[in-house]
Coordinates of C-alpha atoms in Angstrom, one line a residue:
M26 CA -211.9 -19.5 115.5
T27 CA -209.8 -17.3 113.2
D28 CA -210.2 -13.4 113.3
V29 CA -210.9 -12.0 110.0
N30 CA -209.0 -9.3 110.4
E31 CA -205.9 -11.3 110.6
N32 CA -204.0 -12.6 107.4
P33 CA -206.5 -12.8 104.6
L34 CA -206.6 -10.4 101.8
S35 CA -209.1 -7.9 101.8
V36 CA -211.7 -8.0 98.8
S37 CA -209.8 -4.9 97.2
D38 CA -206.5 -6.5 97.5
A39 CA -207.8 -9.7 95.9
I40 CA -209.4 -8.0 93.0
Q41 CA -206.0 -5.9 92.7
T42 CA -204.3 -8.9 92.5
E43 CA -206.6 -10.5 89.8
R44 CA -206.1 -7.1 87.6
W45 CA -202.3 -7.4 88.0
G46 CA -202.7 -11.0 86.8
D47 CA -204.7 -10.0 83.7
W48 CA -202.5 -7.2 83.1
I49 CA -199.3 -9.8 83.1
S50 CA -201.2 -12.0 80.5
V51 CA -201.6 -9.0 78.3
G52 CA -197.9 -8.4 78.6
V53 CA -196.8 -11.8 77.9
G54 CA -199.1 -11.7 74.8
T55 CA -197.5 -8.6 73.5
A56 CA -194.2 -10.2 74.2
I57 CA -194.7 -13.1 72.2
A58 CA -196.0 -11.1 69.4
I59 CA -192.9 -9.0 69.3
L60 CA -190.5 -12.2 69.4
L61 CA -192.6 -13.5 66.2
L62 CA -192.3 -10.2 64.6
A63 CA -188.4 -10.1 65.2
Q64 CA -188.1 -13.3 63.2
R65 CA -190.5 -12.3 60.4
K66 CA -189.3 -11.4 57.0
L67 CA -190.4 -8.4 55.0
S68 CA -193.0 -9.6 52.3
G69 CA -193.9 -8.1 48.9
D70 CA -196.9 -6.5 50.2
V71 CA -195.2 -4.6 52.9
Y72 CA -192.6 -3.2 50.3
W73 CA -195.2 -1.7 48.3
D74 CA -196.9 -0.4 51.2
L75 CA -193.5 1.3 52.1
A76 CA -192.9 2.2 48.1
A77 CA -196.5 4.2 48.4
G78 CA -195.7 5.8 51.8
R79 CA -192.6 7.0 50.6
W80 CA -193.9 8.7 47.7
M81 CA -196.7 10.3 50.0
W82 CA -193.9 11.4 52.4
Q83 CA -191.7 12.8 49.8
H84 CA -194.8 14.6 47.8
H85 CA -197.0 15.6 50.8
A86 CA -200.1 14.3 49.1
V87 CA -202.1 11.0 49.0
L88 CA -201.1 8.8 46.2
M89 CA -204.2 8.7 43.9
V90 CA -203.0 7.1 40.7
N91 CA -200.7 4.0 40.0
Q92 CA -197.1 5.3 40.3
L93 CA -195.5 2.0 41.0
S94 CA -195.6 0.4 38.1
W95 CA -194.7 0.9 34.4
N96 CA -197.7 -1.1 33.3
H97 CA -200.8 0.7 33.7
D98 CA -199.2 3.7 35.3
H99 CA -201.0 6.8 36.1
I100 CA -204.4 5.0 36.3
R101 CA -206.3 5.6 39.5
W102 CA -205.4 3.5 42.3
I103 CA -208.1 3.2 45.0
N104 CA -205.9 2.3 48.0
I105 CA -208.0 2.0 51.2
E106 CA -204.6 1.2 53.1
W107 CA -203.3 4.7 52.2
L108 CA -202.6 6.0 56.2
W109 CA -200.9 2.8 56.8
G110 CA -198.4 3.4 53.9
I111 CA -197.8 6.9 55.5
I112 CA -197.5 5.5 59.2
V113 CA -195.3 2.2 58.2
Y114 CA -193.2 4.2 56.2
G115 CA -192.5 6.8 58.9
A116 CA -191.7 3.7 61.2
S117 CA -189.4 2.4 58.9
Q118 CA -187.1 5.3 59.2
E119 CA -185.9 3.6 62.5
G120 CA -185.2 0.6 60.4
A121 CA -186.5 -3.0 61.1
I122 CA -186.7 -2.2 64.7
G123 CA -189.3 0.6 64.0
L124 CA -191.4 -1.7 61.9
V125 CA -191.3 -4.3 65.1
M126 CA -192.4 -1.7 67.5
L127 CA -195.1 -0.4 65.0
S128 CA -197.2 -4.1 64.9
A129 CA -196.1 -4.3 68.6
I130 CA -198.6 -1.4 69.4
G131 CA -201.4 -3.3 67.4
A132 CA -200.5 -6.4 69.3
F133 CA -200.5 -4.7 72.8
F134 CA -204.0 -3.0 72.2
Y135 CA -205.4 -6.3 70.6
F136 CA -204.5 -8.3 73.9
W137 CA -205.7 -5.3 76.2
G138 CA -208.9 -5.2 74.2
I139 CA -209.5 -8.8 74.8
K140 CA -209.0 -8.4 78.7
A141 CA -211.4 -5.2 78.8
L142 CA -214.0 -7.3 76.6
S143 CA -213.6 -10.3 79.0
R144 CA -214.5 -7.9 82.0
E145 CA -217.3 -6.6 80.4
F146 CA -218.8 -9.8 79.9
A147 CA -218.1 -10.7 83.5
L148 CA -215.3 -13.3 83.0
N149 CA -213.2 -13.8 86.1
S150 CA -209.5 -13.9 85.9
P151 CA -209.1 -17.6 85.3
A152 CA -211.6 -17.3 82.3
T153 CA -210.0 -14.1 81.2
F154 CA -206.6 -15.5 81.2
A155 CA -207.7 -18.5 79.0
V156 CA -209.4 -16.5 76.3
I157 CA -205.8 -14.3 76.2
V158 CA -203.9 -17.6 75.9
Y159 CA -206.3 -18.9 73.2
G160 CA -205.9 -15.2 71.6
V161 CA -202.1 -15.8 71.6
W162 CA -202.5 -19.3 69.7
A163 CA -205.0 -18.0 67.3
S164 CA -203.3 -15.1 66.2
A165 CA -199.9 -16.2 66.3
P166 CA -199.1 -16.8 62.5
F167 CA -200.8 -13.2 61.5
W168 CA -198.3 -10.9 63.1
D169 CA -196.5 -9.0 60.6
F170 CA -196.0 -5.6 59.1
R171 CA -199.1 -5.2 57.7
P172 CA -202.2 -3.0 58.6
Q173 CA -204.0 -6.2 59.7
T174 CA -202.1 -6.0 63.1
W175 CA -203.8 -2.9 63.9
A176 CA -207.1 -3.6 62.2
Y177 CA -207.3 -6.4 64.6
A178 CA -206.8 -4.1 67.6
A179 CA -209.5 -1.7 66.0
A180 CA -212.3 -4.6 65.8
V181 CA -211.9 -5.7 69.7
W182 CA -212.1 -2.2 70.7
S183 CA -215.3 -1.4 68.7
F184 CA -216.6 -4.6 69.8
W185 CA -215.8 -3.2 73.2
L186 CA -217.6 0.1 72.5
I187 CA -220.6 -1.8 71.2
R188 CA -221.1 -3.6 74.4
R189 CA -220.5 -0.7 76.6
I190 CA -223.4 1.1 74.6
D191 CA -225.6 -2.4 74.9
R192 CA -225.1 -1.6 78.7
A193 CA -225.3 2.0 79.0
V194 CA -228.5 3.0 80.6
L195 CA -228.2 6.7 80.6
P196 CA -228.9 8.4 77.1
K197 CA -226.0 10.8 77.3
R198 CA -223.3 8.1 78.2
R199 CA -224.7 6.2 75.4
Y200 CA -224.2 8.7 73.0
L201 CA -220.8 9.7 73.7
L202 CA -220.0 5.9 73.4
Y203 CA -221.7 6.2 69.8
V204 CA -219.4 9.3 69.0
A205 CA -216.1 7.3 70.2
L206 CA -217.2 4.3 67.9
M207 CA -217.4 6.7 64.8
A208 CA -214.3 8.3 65.8
L209 CA -212.6 4.9 66.0
L210 CA -214.2 4.2 62.4
A211 CA -213.2 7.4 60.8
I212 CA -209.7 6.3 61.4
W213 CA -209.9 2.5 60.8
A214 CA -211.6 3.3 57.5
Q215 CA -208.5 4.9 56.2
F216 CA -205.9 2.0 56.9
H217 CA -207.8 -1.2 56.7
G218 CA -210.9 -2.5 54.7
S219 CA -211.9 -4.6 57.5
W220 CA -213.8 -1.7 59.1
I221 CA -217.0 -3.4 57.1
L222 CA -217.2 -5.9 60.0
L223 CA -218.6 -2.9 61.9
P224 CA -222.0 -2.8 59.7
A225 CA -222.3 -6.5 60.1
W226 CA -222.3 -6.3 63.9
E227 CA -224.8 -3.0 63.9
F228 CA -227.1 -5.3 61.6
V229 CA -226.8 -8.1 64.4
E230 CA -227.8 -5.6 67.1
V231 CA -230.7 -4.3 64.8
V232 CA -232.3 -7.6 64.5
V233 CA -231.7 -8.9 68.1
G234 CA -230.2 -5.9 70.0
K235 CA -231.9 -3.8 72.7
R236 CA -231.9 -0.5 71.0
R237 CA -232.6 -1.7 67.4
L238 CA -233.9 2.0 66.4
E239 CA -230.8 3.8 67.4
W240 CA -228.6 1.2 65.6
L241 CA -230.8 1.3 62.6
I242 CA -230.1 4.9 62.4
L243 CA -226.4 4.5 62.9
L244 CA -225.9 2.0 59.9
P245 CA -226.0 4.8 57.2
V246 CA -224.0 6.8 59.4
T247 CA -221.4 4.2 59.6
F248 CA -220.9 4.0 56.0
W249 CA -221.2 7.9 55.6
I250 CA -218.2 8.6 57.8
A251 CA -216.0 5.7 56.2
S252 CA -216.5 7.8 52.9
W253 CA -214.7 10.8 54.8
G254 CA -211.5 9.7 53.2
P255 CA -209.5 10.9 50.2
F256 CA -211.3 8.4 47.8
G257 CA -214.8 9.2 49.3
W258 CA -217.6 6.6 48.4
A259 CA -215.5 5.1 45.8
G260 CA -213.3 3.8 48.9
V261 CA -216.6 2.4 50.8
R262 CA -217.4 0.4 47.4
H263 CA -213.7 -0.7 47.0
A264 CA -213.9 -2.1 50.7
L265 CA -217.0 -4.0 50.0
F266 CA -215.8 -5.4 46.7
L267 CA -212.4 -6.7 48.6
A268 CA -215.0 -8.4 51.0
G269 CA -217.2 -10.0 48.5
S270 CA -214.6 -10.8 45.7
S271 CA -214.1 -14.5 45.7
R272 CA -211.9 -13.9 42.5
I273 CA -209.3 -12.4 45.0
A274 CA -209.7 -14.9 47.5
N275 CA -209.2 -17.7 45.0
A276 CA -206.5 -16.1 43.2
I277 CA -204.2 -15.3 46.1
G278 CA -205.5 -18.1 48.5
E279 CA -205.0 -15.4 51.4
W280 CA -208.6 -16.5 52.6
S281 CA -208.6 -20.2 52.1
S282 CA -210.4 -22.2 54.7
P283 CA -208.3 -24.0 57.1
S284 CA -207.0 -27.6 56.4
F285 CA -207.7 -29.8 59.1
H286 CA -204.7 -31.8 58.0
N287 CA -202.7 -28.8 59.6
I288 CA -202.6 -29.6 63.3
Y289 CA -201.9 -26.3 64.3
Q290 CA -205.2 -24.7 62.4
A291 CA -207.4 -27.7 63.5
T292 CA -206.4 -27.4 67.0
V293 CA -207.3 -23.6 67.0
M294 CA -210.8 -24.3 65.5
L295 CA -211.7 -27.3 67.5
I296 CA -211.0 -25.5 70.9
Y297 CA -213.2 -22.8 69.5
L298 CA -216.1 -25.3 68.2
F299 CA -216.0 -27.6 71.5
G300 CA -215.3 -24.9 74.1
G301 CA -217.8 -22.5 72.9
A302 CA -220.4 -25.0 72.4
L303 CA -220.1 -26.5 76.0
A304 CA -220.2 -23.0 77.6
L305 CA -223.2 -22.0 75.5
K306 CA -225.2 -24.9 77.3
R307 CA -225.4 -22.8 80.5
P308 CA -228.7 -21.5 81.5
G309 CA -229.4 -17.7 80.6
I310 CA -227.5 -17.9 77.5
R311 CA -229.4 -15.6 75.0
V312 CA -229.8 -15.7 71.2
K313 CA -227.4 -13.1 70.6
N314 CA -224.4 -15.1 72.2
W315 CA -224.9 -18.0 69.8
I316 CA -225.2 -15.7 66.7
Y317 CA -221.9 -14.1 67.4
W318 CA -220.1 -17.3 68.4
M319 CA -221.6 -18.8 65.1
G320 CA -220.7 -15.7 63.0
F321 CA -217.2 -15.9 63.9
G322 CA -217.0 -19.7 63.6
I323 CA -218.1 -19.4 60.3
A324 CA -215.6 -16.6 59.2
G325 CA -212.9 -18.9 60.5
L326 CA -214.1 -21.7 58.8
Y327 CA -214.2 -19.7 55.6
A328 CA -210.9 -18.0 56.0
V329 CA -207.8 -18.5 58.4
R330 CA -207.2 -14.7 58.4
F331 CA -210.3 -14.5 60.6
Y332 CA -208.5 -16.7 63.4
P333 CA -207.5 -13.5 65.5
Y334 CA -211.3 -12.4 65.8
L335 CA -212.2 -15.9 67.0
P336 CA -211.3 -14.9 70.9
L337 CA -214.3 -12.3 70.4
G338 CA -216.7 -15.1 69.7
L339 CA -215.3 -17.4 72.6
I340 CA -216.0 -14.4 75.0
W341 CA -219.6 -14.2 73.8
A342 CA -219.8 -17.9 74.4
F343 CA -218.0 -17.7 78.0
N344 CA -220.5 -14.6 78.9
G345 CA -220.3 -14.5 82.9
L346 CA -218.3 -17.6 83.1
Q347 CA -216.7 -17.9 86.4
W348 CA -214.1 -20.7 86.6
P349 CA -212.8 -22.2 89.6
G350 CA -209.6 -21.4 91.4
K351 CA -207.5 -18.4 90.6
I352 CA -204.3 -17.4 88.9
G353 CA -201.6 -18.0 91.3
W354 CA -198.0 -16.4 91.9
R355 CA -196.4 -19.4 90.1
V356 CA -198.2 -18.8 87.1
R357 CA -197.9 -14.9 87.3
T358 CA -194.2 -15.6 87.8
A359 CA -193.8 -18.2 84.7
G360 CA -195.7 -15.6 82.8
V361 CA -193.4 -12.7 83.6
L362 CA -190.2 -15.0 82.9
I363 CA -191.6 -16.1 79.5
G364 CA -192.2 -12.5 78.5
V365 CA -188.6 -11.2 79.5
F366 CA -187.1 -14.4 77.7
A367 CA -189.2 -13.4 74.5
I368 CA -188.2 -9.9 74.7
G369 CA -184.9 -10.6 75.5
W370 CA -184.6 -13.1 72.5
A371 CA -186.3 -10.7 70.1
F372 CA -183.8 -8.0 70.8
G373 CA -180.8 -10.3 71.6
A374 CA -180.9 -13.0 68.9
D375 CA -182.8 -11.5 65.9
P376 CA -181.4 -9.2 63.3
L377 CA -183.2 -6.0 64.0
Y378 CA -180.4 -3.9 62.5
G379 CA -179.6 -3.2 58.6
N380 CA -181.4 -1.8 55.7
L381 CA -184.7 -3.1 54.4
I382 CA -183.1 -3.7 50.8
D383 CA -180.5 -6.4 51.5
G384 CA -180.0 -6.3 55.3
P385 CA -180.5 -9.5 57.4
F386 CA -184.2 -8.5 57.9
V387 CA -184.8 -9.3 53.8
S388 CA -185.1 -13.0 53.1
R389 CA -182.8 -13.7 50.2
Q390 CA -184.9 -17.0 49.7
L391 CA -187.9 -15.0 49.2
E392 CA -186.9 -11.7 47.6
P393 CA -184.4 -11.7 44.3
V394 CA -181.9 -9.6 46.4
A395 CA -178.8 -10.4 44.1
A396 CA -180.5 -10.5 41.1
V397 CA -181.6 -6.9 41.6
Q398 CA -178.4 -5.9 42.5
Y399 CA -177.1 -7.2 39.0
M400 CA -179.8 -5.3 37.2
K401 CA -179.2 -2.3 38.7
A402 CA -175.5 -2.4 38.2
H403 CA -176.2 -3.3 34.6
R404 CA -178.8 -0.9 34.0
L405 CA -181.7 -3.6 33.3
V406 CA -184.6 -1.7 35.0
R407 CA -186.8 -0.5 32.3
R408 CA -189.9 -2.4 31.5
V409 CA -189.3 -5.5 33.9
F410 CA -191.6 -8.3 33.7
N411 CA -191.6 -9.9 37.1
M412 CA -193.1 -12.6 39.3
Y413 CA -196.3 -11.4 41.2
S414 CA -194.6 -11.7 44.7
W415 CA -191.8 -10.0 43.7
G416 CA -193.3 -6.8 42.7
G417 CA -193.4 -4.9 46.0
Y418 CA -189.8 -5.2 46.5
L419 CA -189.0 -3.9 43.0
T420 CA -191.2 -0.8 43.7
Y421 CA -189.2 -0.3 47.0
V422 CA -185.7 -0.4 45.4
G423 CA -186.8 2.1 42.7
I424 CA -187.6 -0.3 39.6
P425 CA -191.1 -0.2 38.3
D426 CA -192.7 -3.4 38.3
W427 CA -195.2 -5.2 36.1
I428 CA -197.5 -6.6 38.6
D429 CA -197.4 -6.7 42.2
G430 CA -199.5 -7.9 45.3
R431 CA -202.2 -5.4 44.8
A432 CA -204.5 -8.0 43.5
D433 CA -207.8 -5.8 43.8
F434 CA -205.9 -3.1 41.6
W435 CA -204.9 -5.5 38.7
L436 CA -208.2 -7.2 38.7
Q437 CA -210.2 -4.1 38.3
V438 CA -207.7 -2.1 35.6
S439 CA -206.7 -5.1 33.4
R440 CA -206.5 -8.8 32.8
D441 CA -202.9 -9.1 33.2
F442 CA -203.3 -10.7 36.5
Q443 CA -205.7 -13.4 35.3
A444 CA -203.3 -14.1 32.6
Y445 CA -200.5 -14.1 34.8
L446 CA -202.4 -17.1 36.9
A447 CA -203.4 -18.9 33.8
A448 CA -199.4 -18.8 32.9
R449 CA -198.2 -19.8 36.1
T450 CA -200.8 -22.7 36.5
G451 CA -199.8 -24.1 33.0
S452 CA -203.0 -23.3 31.0
A453 CA -201.4 -20.6 29.1
S454 CA -198.0 -20.1 27.3
P455 CA -195.5 -17.8 29.9
V456 CA -193.5 -16.8 27.2
A457 CA -196.4 -15.5 25.1
L458 CA -197.8 -13.6 27.9
I459 CA -194.2 -12.2 28.5
D460 CA -194.0 -11.4 24.9
R461 CA -197.5 -9.4 24.9
S462 CA -196.4 -7.5 27.8
R463 CA -193.7 -5.5 25.8
A464 CA -191.2 -6.2 28.7
D465 CA -187.3 -5.6 27.9
V466 CA -186.3 -7.7 30.8
A467 CA -187.7 -10.9 32.7
L468 CA -187.1 -11.4 36.2
V469 CA -188.4 -14.7 37.1
R470 CA -188.1 -17.4 39.9
R471 CA -185.8 -20.5 39.0
G472 CA -187.6 -23.7 38.6
T473 CA -190.9 -22.2 37.3
S474 CA -192.8 -22.6 34.3
F475 CA -192.0 -18.9 33.3
Y476 CA -187.8 -19.9 33.8
W477 CA -188.2 -23.0 31.5
S478 CA -190.3 -21.4 28.9
L479 CA -188.0 -18.5 28.6
H480 CA -185.0 -20.7 28.9
Q481 CA -186.4 -22.6 25.7
S482 CA -187.4 -19.5 23.9
S483 CA -185.0 -16.8 22.2
W484 CA -184.9 -14.6 25.2
R485 CA -181.2 -14.6 26.5
L486 CA -180.1 -15.6 29.9
V487 CA -177.8 -13.0 31.4
Y488 CA -178.0 -13.9 35.2
Q489 CA -179.2 -16.7 37.3
D490 CA -178.7 -17.6 41.1
H491 CA -180.3 -20.2 43.3
V492 CA -183.5 -17.6 43.5
A493 CA -184.0 -15.8 40.5
A494 CA -182.8 -15.5 36.9
V495 CA -182.6 -12.5 34.6
F496 CA -183.5 -12.8 30.9
V497 CA -183.6 -10.1 28.4
R498 CA -185.3 -9.8 25.0
P499 CA -183.7 -10.9 21.9
S500 CA -184.4 -7.6 20.2
N501 CA -182.2 -5.8 23.3
T502 CA -178.9 -5.0 21.5
S503 CA -177.7 -2.6 24.4
Y504 CA -176.6 -5.9 26.3

């Protein structure tokens, strides 16, 4: 007979070991996100965030009108990501490594939030490990330098607070959690429009929750607090417009539904659907579990950018799940080694140095780096017509653009964006659009309909490389 006081770990030691295993999972997820961020190239949307943030740093004020474009300049711009512009520009003062670390903070809080939420739903360590691994898989394509990286973390922690409120018995503690939730919202609403998920979750609590009256009262308070920013209620309306605008979704393809010809996307969604459906068959599963699981699944089927939210729906489906076995030392050791390798590779092999204009962190396949250098050297920087995806880069290097990645702004202030899409798809003449734009210079991508249309017109080609071409208007006699 074995003496219980001899070698076995105490219950507290076993719990502590499980917690260390969970934290290792969080660390590995963050390390993988850092590795992915270190390999990410800057995009046009990041550049106009940086340009707007630079203006606000220099003027010590919120940018309320369009200062980035010569086309429709000084028109009111409702920028619901204004706070992110300030933050990301501040981080950019440390170069690429500053941007990586900024987004890594969001990744850490995202995976930490998944761990905390899994514990709130009484998942044991193996089940928590599975959800975090799934979270790494689902979120991998979306780690970049846009505010979504922090918005994913804000969503997870707001859900954690909702769960805590649902479980809190003492009114005083519950009201403190309400205050914490509204404080998180007050910040979240100033850097990304995804805060509108919170009223949707509150509405579910009104319909099927325990404290329906409290959540019903909180709904208008949520919108009121979201209006505290510099744009007031206009910012709230703008966030709702972005959420419901199918025109923007169709135009930029950002919210397109997953393609099941893509093995990666198909795997993420099929794991979610089959894993959740099997888990929800267990006894004791409530209607609310089904509602949240189905809601996140529908969101993921509608838009691939909702994939990082899928672990939240899976946690609802796994509620109380106790997977057999435990996370052994071999798995924990392998996790540590993977994390160390990811961090070492990110900082040792990837180009986290140089400037953000023509350094190695800038893709010369995506951005017209050499063409812009030519334009600046020859003073071809006034009234430039540009491709949609290049507008952000132009504004960051100090050249006002004709159009850029702010699709929501352009759809509301002019028809230029729709005219651009028509020209890009061939249903309208590109050169006619450029002529109407009053531009003196056209910066277009090689091989596009814009390039060939200009090539066959009277516009003069003055520069081209493997990425971009620069044309000048025939009446431009200064060149």
